[in-house]
Coordinates of C-alpha atoms in Angstrom, one line a residue:
Chain E
M1297 CA -17.3 51.8 17.1
L1298 CA -17.9 48.1 17.9
T1299 CA -14.6 46.1 18.6
E1300 CA -14.1 42.4 17.7
R1301 CA -14.3 41.7 21.6
D1302 CA -17.8 43.4 21.7
L1303 CA -18.9 41.3 18.3
E1304 CA -17.7 38.2 20.4
L1305 CA -19.5 39.1 23.5
L1306 CA -22.7 39.9 21.4
S1307 CA -22.5 36.4 19.4
A1308 CA -21.9 34.5 22.9
Y1309 CA -24.7 36.2 24.5
L1310 CA -27.2 35.0 21.8
D1311 CA -26.1 31.7 22.5
G1312 CA -26.4 32.1 26.4
A1313 CA -22.6 31.3 26.5
L1314 CA -21.4 34.3 28.8
T1315 CA -20.8 34.4 32.4
E1316 CA -23.0 35.9 34.7
A1317 CA -20.4 38.9 35.1
E1318 CA -20.0 39.4 31.3
R1319 CA -24.0 38.9 30.8
A1320 CA -24.4 41.6 33.3
D1321 CA -22.1 44.0 32.2
L1322 CA -23.2 43.6 28.5
E1323 CA -26.7 44.2 29.4
A1324 CA -25.8 47.3 30.9
R1325 CA -24.1 48.7 28.0
L1326 CA -27.0 47.5 25.6
Q1327 CA -29.3 50.1 27.8
T1328 CA -27.2 53.0 26.7
D1329 CA -25.3 52.0 23.6
A1330 CA -27.5 52.1 20.7
E1331 CA -25.0 50.9 18.2
L1332 CA -24.2 47.8 20.3
S1333 CA -28.2 47.1 20.5
R1334 CA -28.8 47.5 16.9
E1335 CA -25.4 45.3 16.3
L1336 CA -27.1 42.8 18.7
A1337 CA -30.5 43.1 16.7
R1338 CA -28.8 42.2 13.3
L1339 CA -26.8 39.4 14.8
R1340 CA -30.0 37.8 16.3
A1341 CA -31.7 38.0 13.2
T1342 CA -28.8 36.6 11.4
V1343 CA -28.7 33.7 13.5
D1344 CA -32.5 33.3 13.2
L1345 CA -32.1 33.2 9.4
V1346 CA -29.4 30.5 9.6
R1347 CA -31.3 28.4 12.0
T1348 CA -34.2 28.6 9.5
L1349 CA -32.4 26.2 7.2
P1350 CA -34.2 23.1 7.0
S1351 CA -33.0 19.7 8.1
L1352 CA -32.4 17.5 5.0
S1353 CA -33.1 14.0 4.5
A1354 CA -30.5 11.9 2.9
P1355 CA -30.7 11.6 -0.7
R1356 CA -30.3 7.7 -0.4
D1357 CA -29.2 5.3 2.4
F1358 CA -25.8 5.5 3.4
T1359 CA -25.6 2.1 4.8
L1360 CA -22.5 0.1 4.0
T1361 CA -21.8 -3.1 2.2
R1362 CA -19.2 -5.6 3.0
D1363 CA -17.1 -4.7 0.1
M1364 CA -17.3 -1.2 1.2
V1365 CA -15.7 -1.8 4.5
R1366 CA -13.2 -4.3 2.8
R1367 CA -10.0 -2.8 2.9
Q1368 CA -8.7 -2.2 -0.5
P1369 CA -5.5 -4.5 -1.4
R1370 CA -2.7 -2.2 -1.2
I1371 CA 0.6 -3.4 -3.0
L1372 CA 2.4 -3.8 0.2
T1373 CA 0.1 -6.2 1.9
S1374 CA -1.1 -7.8 -1.2
V1375 CA -0.6 -11.6 -1.5
A1376 CA 1.4 -10.9 -4.7
F1377 CA 3.9 -9.0 -2.9
S1378 CA 4.4 -11.4 -0.4
A1379 CA 4.7 -14.5 -2.7
L1380 CA 7.3 -12.4 -5.0
S1381 CA 9.1 -11.5 -1.9
A1382 CA 8.9 -15.0 -1.0
A1383 CA 10.2 -16.5 -4.1
A1384 CA 12.9 -13.8 -4.7
A1385 CA 14.2 -14.8 -1.1
V1386 CA 14.4 -18.3 -2.2
V1387 CA 16.3 -17.5 -5.3
L1388 CA 18.6 -15.3 -3.5
L1389 CA 19.1 -17.8 -0.9
V1390 CA 20.0 -20.5 -3.2
L1391 CA 22.1 -18.0 -5.7
G1392 CA 23.8 -17.0 -2.3
A1393 CA 24.8 -20.9 -0.9
T1394 CA 25.9 -21.7 -4.3
L1395 CA 28.2 -18.8 -4.7
M1396 CA 29.7 -19.4 -1.2
L1397 CA 30.3 -23.2 -1.7
P1398 CA 32.9 -23.1 -4.2
Q1399 CA 34.6 -20.4 -2.1
L1400 CA 34.7 -22.9 0.8
A1401 CA 35.4 -25.8 -1.6
S1402 CA 38.9 -24.1 -2.3
S1403 CA 39.8 -24.9 1.0
P1404 CA 41.9 -28.1 1.2
L1405 CA 39.8 -29.2 4.0
S1406 CA 36.7 -29.8 2.2
N1407 CA 37.1 -32.1 -1.0
N1408 CA 33.8 -33.2 -0.6
Q1409 CA 32.3 -30.1 -1.4
I1410 CA 34.3 -29.6 -4.3
A1411 CA 32.4 -32.6 -5.7
A1412 CA 29.3 -30.7 -4.8
V1413 CA 29.5 -28.1 -7.0
P1414 CA 30.2 -30.1 -10.3
T1415 CA 27.8 -32.5 -9.1
Q1416 CA 25.2 -29.8 -8.6
V1417 CA 25.7 -28.5 -12.2
N1418 CA 25.7 -31.9 -14.0
T1419 CA 23.5 -34.0 -11.9
Q1420 CA 21.7 -35.3 -14.8
P1421 CA 25.0 -36.7 -16.9
L1422 CA 26.1 -38.2 -13.7
Q1423 CA 23.0 -40.3 -13.5
T1424 CA 23.3 -41.2 -16.9
A1425 CA 27.0 -41.8 -16.5
Q1426 CA 26.3 -44.2 -13.9
E1427 CA 24.1 -46.3 -15.9
I1428 CA 25.9 -46.2 -19.2
A1429 CA 29.8 -45.5 -18.4
P1430 CA 30.4 -48.8 -17.3
E1431 CA 29.0 -50.8 -19.9
E1432 CA 30.5 -48.5 -22.9
S1433 CA 33.9 -47.4 -21.2
G1434 CA 34.7 -50.8 -19.9
G1435 CA 36.2 -49.3 -16.9
G1436 CA 34.9 -51.7 -14.3
A1437 CA 36.1 -49.4 -11.7
A1438 CA 34.3 -46.7 -12.5
E1439 CA 31.3 -47.9 -10.5
P1440 CA 32.5 -47.2 -7.0
E1441 CA 33.7 -43.8 -7.5
V1442 CA 30.2 -43.0 -8.7
D1443 CA 28.8 -44.4 -6.0
E1444 CA 31.0 -42.6 -3.5
S1445 CA 29.9 -39.4 -5.2
S1446 CA 26.1 -40.1 -5.2
P1447 CA 25.7 -39.0 -1.5
T1448 CA 27.8 -35.8 -2.4
L1449 CA 25.2 -35.3 -5.1
E1450 CA 22.2 -35.8 -2.8
R1451 CA 23.8 -33.3 -0.3
S1452 CA 24.2 -31.0 -2.9
F1453 CA 20.5 -31.4 -4.2
A1454 CA 19.4 -30.7 -0.6
D1455 CA 21.0 -27.1 -1.1
G1456 CA 17.7 -25.7 -2.6
A1457 CA 15.5 -27.0 -5.2
L1458 CA 15.7 -24.3 -7.5
A1459 CA 19.3 -24.6 -8.0
S1460 CA 18.6 -28.3 -9.0
T1461 CA 15.7 -27.2 -11.0
S1462 CA 17.4 -24.4 -13.1
L1463 CA 20.6 -26.4 -13.9
P1464 CA 19.4 -28.7 -16.2
T1465 CA 18.8 -25.9 -18.8
V1466 CA 22.6 -25.0 -18.1
A1467 CA 23.4 -28.3 -19.1
A1468 CA 21.2 -28.5 -21.8
Q1469 CA 22.9 -25.0 -23.2
G1470 CA 26.2 -26.7 -22.8
T1471 CA 25.4 -30.0 -24.8
Q1472 CA 24.3 -27.7 -27.7
Q1473 CA 28.2 -27.0 -28.0
P1474 CA 29.7 -29.3 -30.3
L1475 CA 33.2 -28.6 -29.1
I1476 CA 33.3 -30.8 -25.5
A1477 CA 36.4 -31.1 -23.7
A1478 CA 36.0 -34.5 -22.4
D1479 CA 38.4 -34.6 -19.6
A1480 CA 38.2 -30.7 -18.6
L1481 CA 38.4 -30.8 -15.0
V1482 CA 35.4 -28.4 -13.3
P1483 CA 37.1 -24.7 -13.5
A1484 CA 35.7 -22.9 -10.9
T1485 CA 35.1 -20.1 -12.8
G1486 CA 33.2 -22.3 -15.2
T1487 CA 30.9 -23.0 -12.2
F1488 CA 30.4 -19.7 -11.4
E1489 CA 29.5 -18.8 -14.9
A1490 CA 27.3 -21.6 -15.0
F1491 CA 25.7 -20.6 -11.7
S1492 CA 25.2 -17.0 -13.0
F1493 CA 23.8 -18.1 -16.4
A1494 CA 21.3 -20.3 -13.8
Q1495 CA 20.7 -17.0 -12.2
Q1496 CA 19.5 -15.0 -15.6
E1497 CA 17.5 -18.2 -16.6
T1498 CA 15.8 -18.3 -12.9
T1499 CA 14.7 -14.8 -13.1
T1500 CA 13.3 -14.8 -16.6
G1501 CA 11.1 -17.5 -15.5
I1502 CA 12.7 -20.8 -15.8
E1503 CA 10.0 -23.2 -14.3
E1504 CA 8.1 -23.2 -17.4
A1505 CA 10.6 -24.6 -19.2
L1506 CA 11.7 -27.3 -16.6
D1507 CA 9.9 -30.2 -18.0
D1508 CA 11.2 -29.7 -21.5
A1509 CA 14.4 -29.0 -20.3
D1510 CA 14.5 -32.2 -18.2
V1511 CA 13.8 -34.5 -20.8
N1512 CA 16.0 -32.7 -23.3
T1513 CA 18.9 -32.5 -21.2
Q1514 CA 18.6 -36.0 -20.2
Q1515 CA 18.6 -37.2 -24.1
R1516 CA 21.5 -35.0 -25.0
V1517 CA 23.5 -35.5 -21.7
A1518 CA 23.2 -39.0 -21.8
M1519 CA 24.9 -39.2 -25.3
T1520 CA 27.2 -36.7 -24.5
A1521 CA 28.3 -38.4 -21.3
T1522 CA 28.2 -41.5 -23.4
E1523 CA 30.7 -40.7 -25.6
Q1524 CA 32.6 -39.0 -23.4
S1525 CA 33.0 -41.7 -20.8
A1526 CA 34.3 -43.6 -23.6
A1527 CA 36.8 -41.2 -24.6
E1528 CA 37.9 -40.6 -21.3
A1529 CA 38.2 -44.0 -20.9
Q1530 CA 40.7 -44.5 -23.5
E1531 CA 42.9 -41.4 -22.6
A1532 CA 43.0 -42.7 -18.8
E1533 CA 44.3 -45.8 -19.8
S1534 CA 47.0 -44.3 -22.1
M1535 CA 48.5 -42.0 -19.3
P1536 CA 49.1 -41.9 -15.6
A1537 CA 46.5 -40.1 -13.7
P1538 CA 48.3 -36.8 -12.3
A1539 CA 50.2 -36.2 -15.5
A1540 CA 47.0 -37.0 -17.6
A1541 CA 45.3 -34.6 -15.8
N1542 CA 47.4 -31.8 -15.6
G1543 CA 48.4 -32.2 -19.5
E1544 CA 44.6 -32.3 -20.2
A1545 CA 43.7 -29.2 -17.9
A1546 CA 46.4 -27.2 -19.8
D1547 CA 45.0 -28.3 -23.3
T1548 CA 41.7 -27.6 -22.1
S1549 CA 42.8 -24.3 -20.9
S1550 CA 44.1 -23.2 -24.2
A1551 CA 41.4 -24.9 -26.1
M1552 CA 39.1 -22.7 -24.0
V1553 CA 40.9 -19.6 -24.9
Q1554 CA 40.8 -20.2 -28.2
Q1555 CA 37.1 -21.0 -28.2
A1556 CA 36.6 -18.0 -26.0
T1557 CA 38.5 -15.7 -28.7
Q1558 CA 36.6 -17.0 -31.5
L1559 CA 33.3 -16.9 -30.2
P1560 CA 31.5 -13.6 -30.4
T1561 CA 29.5 -13.9 -27.1
S1562 CA 32.3 -15.1 -25.1
K1563 CA 33.8 -13.1 -22.6
P1564 CA 37.8 -12.1 -22.5
S1565 CA 40.0 -15.1 -21.7
E1566 CA 41.4 -14.1 -18.4
T1567 CA 38.2 -15.5 -16.9
P1568 CA 38.5 -19.2 -17.6
L1569 CA 42.4 -19.1 -17.9
P1570 CA 43.4 -18.2 -14.4
S1571 CA 41.0 -19.9 -12.3
S1572 CA 40.7 -23.2 -14.3
T1573 CA 44.1 -24.4 -14.3
P1574 CA 45.0 -24.7 -10.6
T1575 CA 41.6 -26.2 -10.1
A1576 CA 42.7 -28.7 -12.7
T1577 CA 45.8 -29.5 -11.3
A1578 CA 44.0 -29.9 -7.9
T1579 CA 41.8 -32.8 -9.2
P1580 CA 44.3 -35.4 -8.8
T1581 CA 44.2 -35.5 -4.8
F1582 CA 40.5 -35.7 -5.1
T1583 CA 40.1 -38.5 -7.9
P1584 CA 43.4 -40.5 -7.4
S1585 CA 42.2 -43.3 -9.7
P1586 CA 42.6 -42.4 -13.4
T1587 CA 39.2 -44.1 -13.9
A1588 CA 37.4 -42.2 -11.3
T1589 CA 38.1 -39.0 -13.6
S1590 CA 37.0 -40.5 -16.7
T1591 CA 33.7 -41.7 -15.0
F1592 CA 33.1 -38.9 -12.6
T1593 CA 33.9 -35.6 -14.5
P1594 CA 31.0 -33.5 -14.6
S1595 CA 33.1 -31.5 -17.3
P1596 CA 30.7 -31.5 -20.1
T1597 CA 28.6 -28.9 -18.8
V1598 CA 31.0 -27.2 -17.2
T1599 CA 33.4 -26.8 -19.9
S1600 CA 31.2 -26.0 -22.6
T1601 CA 29.3 -23.6 -20.1
S1602 CA 32.6 -21.6 -19.9
T1603 CA 33.1 -21.9 -23.5
F1604 CA 29.7 -20.7 -24.2
T1605 CA 29.9 -17.8 -21.5
P1606 CA 26.3 -16.4 -21.3
T1607 CA 27.4 -14.3 -18.3
P1608 CA 27.4 -10.6 -18.6
V1609 CA 29.5 -10.2 -15.6
P1610 CA 33.1 -11.4 -16.6
G1611 CA 35.7 -11.7 -14.0
I1612 CA 33.6 -10.4 -11.5
F1613 CA 34.6 -13.1 -8.8
D1614 CA 38.3 -12.6 -9.7
N1615 CA 38.2 -9.2 -7.9
V1616 CA 35.3 -9.7 -5.4
G1617 CA 35.0 -12.7 -3.2
S1618 CA 32.3 -14.7 -4.2
S1619 CA 31.7 -15.6 -0.6
G1620 CA 31.1 -12.1 0.2
I1621 CA 28.8 -11.9 -2.7
G1622 CA 27.0 -15.0 -1.6
L1623 CA 26.5 -13.6 2.1
G1624 CA 25.0 -10.3 0.7
L1625 CA 22.5 -12.3 -1.4
I1626 CA 21.8 -14.7 1.6
V1627 CA 21.1 -11.4 3.9
L1628 CA 19.1 -9.9 1.3
A1629 CA 17.3 -13.2 1.1
I1630 CA 16.6 -13.3 4.4
I1631 CA 15.4 -9.4 4.5
L1632 CA 12.9 -10.2 1.7
L1633 CA 11.9 -13.2 3.7
G1634 CA 11.2 -10.8 6.6
V1635 CA 9.3 -8.7 4.2
A1636 CA 7.1 -11.5 2.8
L1637 CA 6.5 -12.5 6.5
V1638 CA 5.7 -9.0 7.9
T1639 CA 3.2 -8.2 4.9
T1640 CA 1.5 -11.7 5.4
L1641 CA 1.1 -10.8 9.0
I1642 CA -0.1 -7.3 8.4
R1643 CA -2.7 -8.9 5.7
R1644 CA -4.2 -11.3 8.1
R1645 CA -4.6 -8.7 10.9
S1646 CA -6.4 -6.6 8.8
Chain B
M445 CA -39.8 5.5 25.0
V446 CA -36.5 7.7 25.0
G447 CA -34.9 5.1 27.5
N448 CA -36.0 2.3 25.3
S449 CA -34.5 3.9 22.3
E450 CA -31.1 4.5 24.1
F451 CA -31.2 1.0 25.5
E452 CA -31.6 -0.3 21.9
E453 CA -28.8 2.0 20.5
Q454 CA -26.6 1.0 23.3
A455 CA -27.3 -3.0 21.9
L456 CA -26.7 -1.8 18.6
I457 CA -23.3 -0.4 19.4
R458 CA -22.1 -3.4 21.3
R459 CA -23.1 -5.4 18.3
A460 CA -21.2 -3.1 15.8
L461 CA -18.3 -3.1 18.1
R462 CA -18.4 -6.7 17.7
G463 CA -18.1 -6.5 13.7
D464 CA -22.0 -6.7 13.2
L465 CA -22.2 -4.6 9.7
D466 CA -26.0 -4.9 10.1
A467 CA -26.0 -3.3 13.6
F468 CA -23.8 -0.5 12.5
N469 CA -26.0 0.1 9.3
A470 CA -29.1 0.1 11.9
L471 CA -27.0 3.1 13.5
I472 CA -26.4 4.9 10.3
L473 CA -30.1 4.7 9.4
R474 CA -30.8 6.9 12.8
Y475 CA -28.2 9.5 12.2
Q476 CA -27.8 9.7 8.1
D477 CA -30.3 12.5 7.8
S478 CA -28.7 14.9 10.5
A479 CA -25.1 13.5 9.3
Y480 CA -26.2 14.5 5.8
T481 CA -27.6 18.0 6.8
L482 CA -24.5 18.8 8.3
A483 CA -22.4 17.6 5.6
Y484 CA -24.4 19.3 2.9
R485 CA -24.3 22.6 5.0
I486 CA -20.5 22.3 5.3
M487 CA -19.8 21.2 1.6
G488 CA -22.4 23.4 0.1
D489 CA -23.4 20.4 -2.7
P490 CA -25.2 17.4 -2.4
H491 CA -22.5 15.3 -4.5
S492 CA -19.7 16.5 -2.4
A493 CA -21.7 16.1 0.8
S494 CA -22.6 12.3 -0.1
D495 CA -19.0 11.7 -0.7
A496 CA -18.0 12.8 2.2
L497 CA -20.6 11.4 4.4
Q498 CA -20.2 7.7 2.8
E499 CA -16.4 8.0 3.3
A500 CA -17.2 9.3 6.9
F501 CA -19.3 6.3 7.6
I502 CA -16.8 3.5 6.1
L503 CA -14.2 5.5 8.4
A504 CA -16.5 5.4 11.4
Y505 CA -17.0 1.7 10.9
R506 CA -13.4 1.0 10.7
R507 CA -12.4 3.1 13.8
L508 CA -15.2 1.9 16.0
G509 CA -12.8 1.0 18.6
T510 CA -12.0 4.4 19.1
Y511 CA -15.5 5.0 20.4
R512 CA -15.3 5.3 24.2
G513 CA -18.9 5.4 25.2
G514 CA -21.0 8.6 25.4
S515 CA -23.1 9.9 22.7
F516 CA -22.9 7.9 19.6
R517 CA -24.5 10.6 17.5
A518 CA -21.6 13.1 18.8
W519 CA -18.9 10.5 17.7
L520 CA -20.5 10.2 14.5
M521 CA -20.9 13.9 13.7
R522 CA -17.2 14.2 14.9
I523 CA -16.1 11.7 12.1
T524 CA -18.6 13.4 9.5
T525 CA -17.0 16.7 10.6
N526 CA -13.7 16.0 10.4
Q527 CA -14.3 13.9 7.0
C528 CA -15.7 17.3 5.5
Y529 CA -12.9 19.3 6.9
D530 CA -10.4 17.2 5.2
E531 CA -12.3 17.1 2.1
L532 CA -12.3 21.1 2.2
R533 CA -8.8 21.2 2.8
R534 CA -8.0 18.9 0.3
V535 CA -9.9 20.7 -2.4
R536 CA -9.0 24.2 -1.3
R537 CA -12.4 25.5 -2.8
R538 CA -15.2 27.4 -1.7
P539 CA -17.9 26.4 -3.3
N540 CA -19.6 29.5 -4.5
V541 CA -22.3 27.7 -6.5
S542 CA -24.7 29.6 -8.7
V543 CA -28.2 30.2 -7.6
E544 CA -29.0 28.2 -10.6
A545 CA -27.1 25.3 -9.6
M546 CA -28.0 25.4 -6.2
G547 CA -31.7 25.5 -7.4
E548 CA -31.3 22.1 -8.8
E549 CA -28.9 20.7 -6.0
T550 CA -31.6 21.6 -3.3
G551 CA -34.5 20.0 -5.1
D552 CA -34.3 17.4 -2.4
D553 CA -35.0 19.8 0.3
P554 CA -37.6 18.7 2.6
A555 CA -40.9 20.7 2.4
I556 CA -41.4 24.3 2.6
P557 CA -43.2 25.5 6.0
D558 CA -47.2 25.1 5.9
D559 CA -47.5 28.8 6.0
A560 CA -45.5 29.4 2.8
D561 CA -48.3 27.9 0.7
T562 CA -48.4 30.2 -2.5
P563 CA -46.1 29.6 -5.1
E564 CA -44.4 32.6 -5.0
E565 CA -44.0 32.0 -1.3
V566 CA -42.6 28.8 -1.8
A567 CA -40.1 29.9 -4.5
E568 CA -39.0 33.1 -2.3
Q569 CA -38.5 30.9 0.8
R570 CA -36.1 28.4 -1.5
E571 CA -34.2 31.5 -2.8
L572 CA -33.7 32.8 0.9
Q573 CA -32.3 29.4 1.8
Q574 CA -29.9 29.3 -1.2
A575 CA -28.7 32.9 -0.6
I576 CA -27.9 31.8 3.1
Q577 CA -26.1 28.6 2.2
Q578 CA -24.2 30.6 -0.5
C579 CA -23.2 32.9 2.5
I580 CA -22.1 30.2 4.3
G581 CA -20.2 28.7 1.4
G582 CA -18.3 32.0 1.3
L583 CA -16.8 31.5 4.4
N584 CA -13.6 29.8 5.3
A585 CA -13.2 26.1 6.4
D586 CA -12.8 27.2 10.0
Q587 CA -15.5 29.6 10.3
R588 CA -18.1 27.6 8.2
V589 CA -17.6 24.2 10.1
V590 CA -18.2 26.2 13.6
L591 CA -21.1 28.1 12.2
V592 CA -23.0 24.9 10.9
L593 CA -22.2 22.9 14.1
C594 CA -23.5 25.8 16.1
D595 CA -26.3 27.1 14.4
V596 CA -27.6 24.1 11.9
D597 CA -26.7 21.2 14.1
G598 CA -27.4 23.1 17.3
M599 CA -24.2 21.9 19.2
D600 CA -22.8 23.8 22.4
Y601 CA -19.6 25.7 22.5
Q602 CA -17.7 22.7 24.2
A603 CA -19.3 20.0 22.1
I604 CA -18.1 22.1 19.1
A605 CA -14.7 22.6 20.8
D606 CA -14.4 18.6 21.2
T607 CA -15.6 17.9 17.6
V608 CA -13.2 20.5 16.0
G609 CA -10.4 19.7 18.4
T610 CA -9.7 23.4 19.7
Q611 CA -10.4 25.7 22.6
I612 CA -13.8 27.3 23.4
G613 CA -12.1 30.7 23.1
T614 CA -11.4 29.7 19.7
V615 CA -14.7 28.8 18.7
K616 CA -16.4 32.0 20.3
S617 CA -14.0 33.9 18.3
R618 CA -14.7 32.0 14.8
L619 CA -18.6 31.7 15.5
S620 CA -18.3 35.5 15.9
R621 CA -16.7 36.2 12.9
A622 CA -18.8 34.1 10.9
R623 CA -21.6 35.3 11.9
A624 CA -20.7 39.1 11.2
S625 CA -19.5 37.8 7.8
V626 CA -22.9 36.0 7.0
R627 CA -24.6 39.1 8.2
D628 CA -22.5 41.5 5.8
C629 CA -23.2 38.6 3.1
L630 CA -27.0 38.9 3.6
Q631 CA -27.2 42.8 2.9
A632 CA -26.2 42.0 -0.6
V633 CA -29.7 40.1 -0.8
R634 CA -31.6 42.1 1.3
E635 CA -34.7 41.9 -1.0
L636 CA -34.9 38.2 -0.3
L637 CA -35.0 38.6 3.4
P638 CA -38.0 38.9 5.7
S639 CA -39.4 42.2 6.6
A640 CA -38.0 42.2 9.8
Y641 CA -34.5 41.5 8.8
R642 CA -35.0 44.4 6.2
L643 CA -36.2 46.6 8.6
I644 CA -32.9 46.1 10.7
S645 CA -31.1 46.7 7.6
N646 CA -32.6 49.9 6.7
E647 CA -32.1 51.1 10.3
D648 CA -28.5 50.4 10.0
D649 CA -28.6 52.2 6.5
D650 CA -30.1 55.1 7.8

C-alpha cells in the first residue's frame, strides 16, 4: 500500500527534484517493490499526457490601449466630488461665519459688527436708501450716517460671496410681504431666520436665480426703502430717539406676534419675541441720531423675513449657542476643504 | 541571437518602465501566447482565459514599478497566474465543461501533430486533449495552478513556489495530489488513451 509520501517521492522523482539520498533510496525500493514501480509508470504516463497538451495561440492580440490603462474615475477621486466638497465647504464656511457674527455682535464691544449683520442682509436697500432717502425723506442728516455704515457694509461683504449673493433673494421674499414694520430694528432672531432661509435657498441652487433676484430686489427694495424712509422720517421727527425706538420696537414686536399667529407658515411666536425686544432697545446706543435710525434701518428685510418665517427650525438658536453651531459649520467646512484637496491630489497623482 | 533578443527585451522593459505603452505592448506580443496557454489551462475556457489575461496585462502595466529585474516572462506569468487564481476564487466554480462545449472552445487549438494525419486520428487526438483538460478542470484551484505551472508551462518547483507564494514542500505535495487525481480521472476515459497508457491501466486492473 502506497502512502502519500510515496506518491510525493514518485512525483518529485519524475521532475528530478529529489535529493541524491532520496533518489538513491527510492530507486533501491523500485527494484523490489512492484506496486511502487507500477505507480511510477502510471504517474509518468499521466504527466506525459498532460505535457502533450499543445501550446495555444492567443485568439487575439492582448495589447493595451490608452483607454484601457487609464484608471476608471472613481467617485472619491472624481472632479465632481472634489468640486462638490469645495462648494459645500464654502457654503458651510459662510453660514458658519454668519452664524457666529451675530453672537459676537451681542457683545457691547463690537457695535460695528451689529451693523455688519443687518447690512449683510439688506445690502440692496441700503444702497437705494443712500440714493433715495435723502431726497424723499428730506432728512439731510441721513447722509453722514449712511456713509458711516458703508465701510461696515463692505466689510461684511468681504465675509463671503455666497452670503451676499444669496441674500438678495431673502430681501426679495421679504419685500413681497405687504406688512412692513418700517422702524423695527433688526431683531437678532430675524437675522438668524434670514440666514437660515438663505441656507435653504443656497442649497437648492440659488445661483441660477441670482440675476433675476438681483434685478427684482433692487426694484422692489428701492420702492420699499423709499416709502419706508419717508415714513420713518416722519416718525423720527415726532418723537425723541430713545423713546421712539423703544416704543416702536414694542409695537413691532406685538405686530410680529399678530402676524406670526395669523400666518399659517409662521412659527411660534417665542422666536421673534424675546430676542427682538432687547435688540431693539439696544439700538439707540448704536444710532444716537433719530434720522440715523430712519435712514440706516435695514428693517424691511429683517422684519418681513421674521414675519415670513421660512425656517423650519424655530427657536433653535434660543437653546443652542449660535456661535457653537457656526463654529461646527466652519470646522465641517474645513474638513470638506481637506477632502476636496486630498481627492484632487490623489487624482493628479494617479 | 538570444543575447540580442534579451538586449532588446531589456530596452523594451526600460521604455515600458518610463510609461511607454508601445514598448509594453511589444513585450505583451512576445509572451501573450504562453500567457494565454497558461490562462486557458487554468481557467478551462477561452472566454474566462481571455478576460483574465486582459486584466492581468492591464494590472501588469500599472504595476510595472514592482518589476525588480530578472525574468520579465516569469514576472508576467506570476501576475497572470494570480489573476486567474483570483478569478477562480471569486467565481468559486470548477469548470466541468461538457465535451461538446469544449469542442467549440478548443477550436483555436494549434495544429495536431503531423503523424496524426487521418481525420479519425485528428478527432481522437482532440478528444484526448479535451479529456485531459477536463480532468485538470476537476482539480481544486491550488492543485490545478501548480499542475499547469509545472506540466504545461514547465516551471521548476522554486519558480512555482515563487509564483504561487508558497513553500517548495507545499508545491510538491499539491503537485503529487494533482497528478494522482488526473491519473484517476483519466481511467474513466481510457478508451481515448494511447495504447501505452492503456497497457498500464490494464495492468493495474489485473
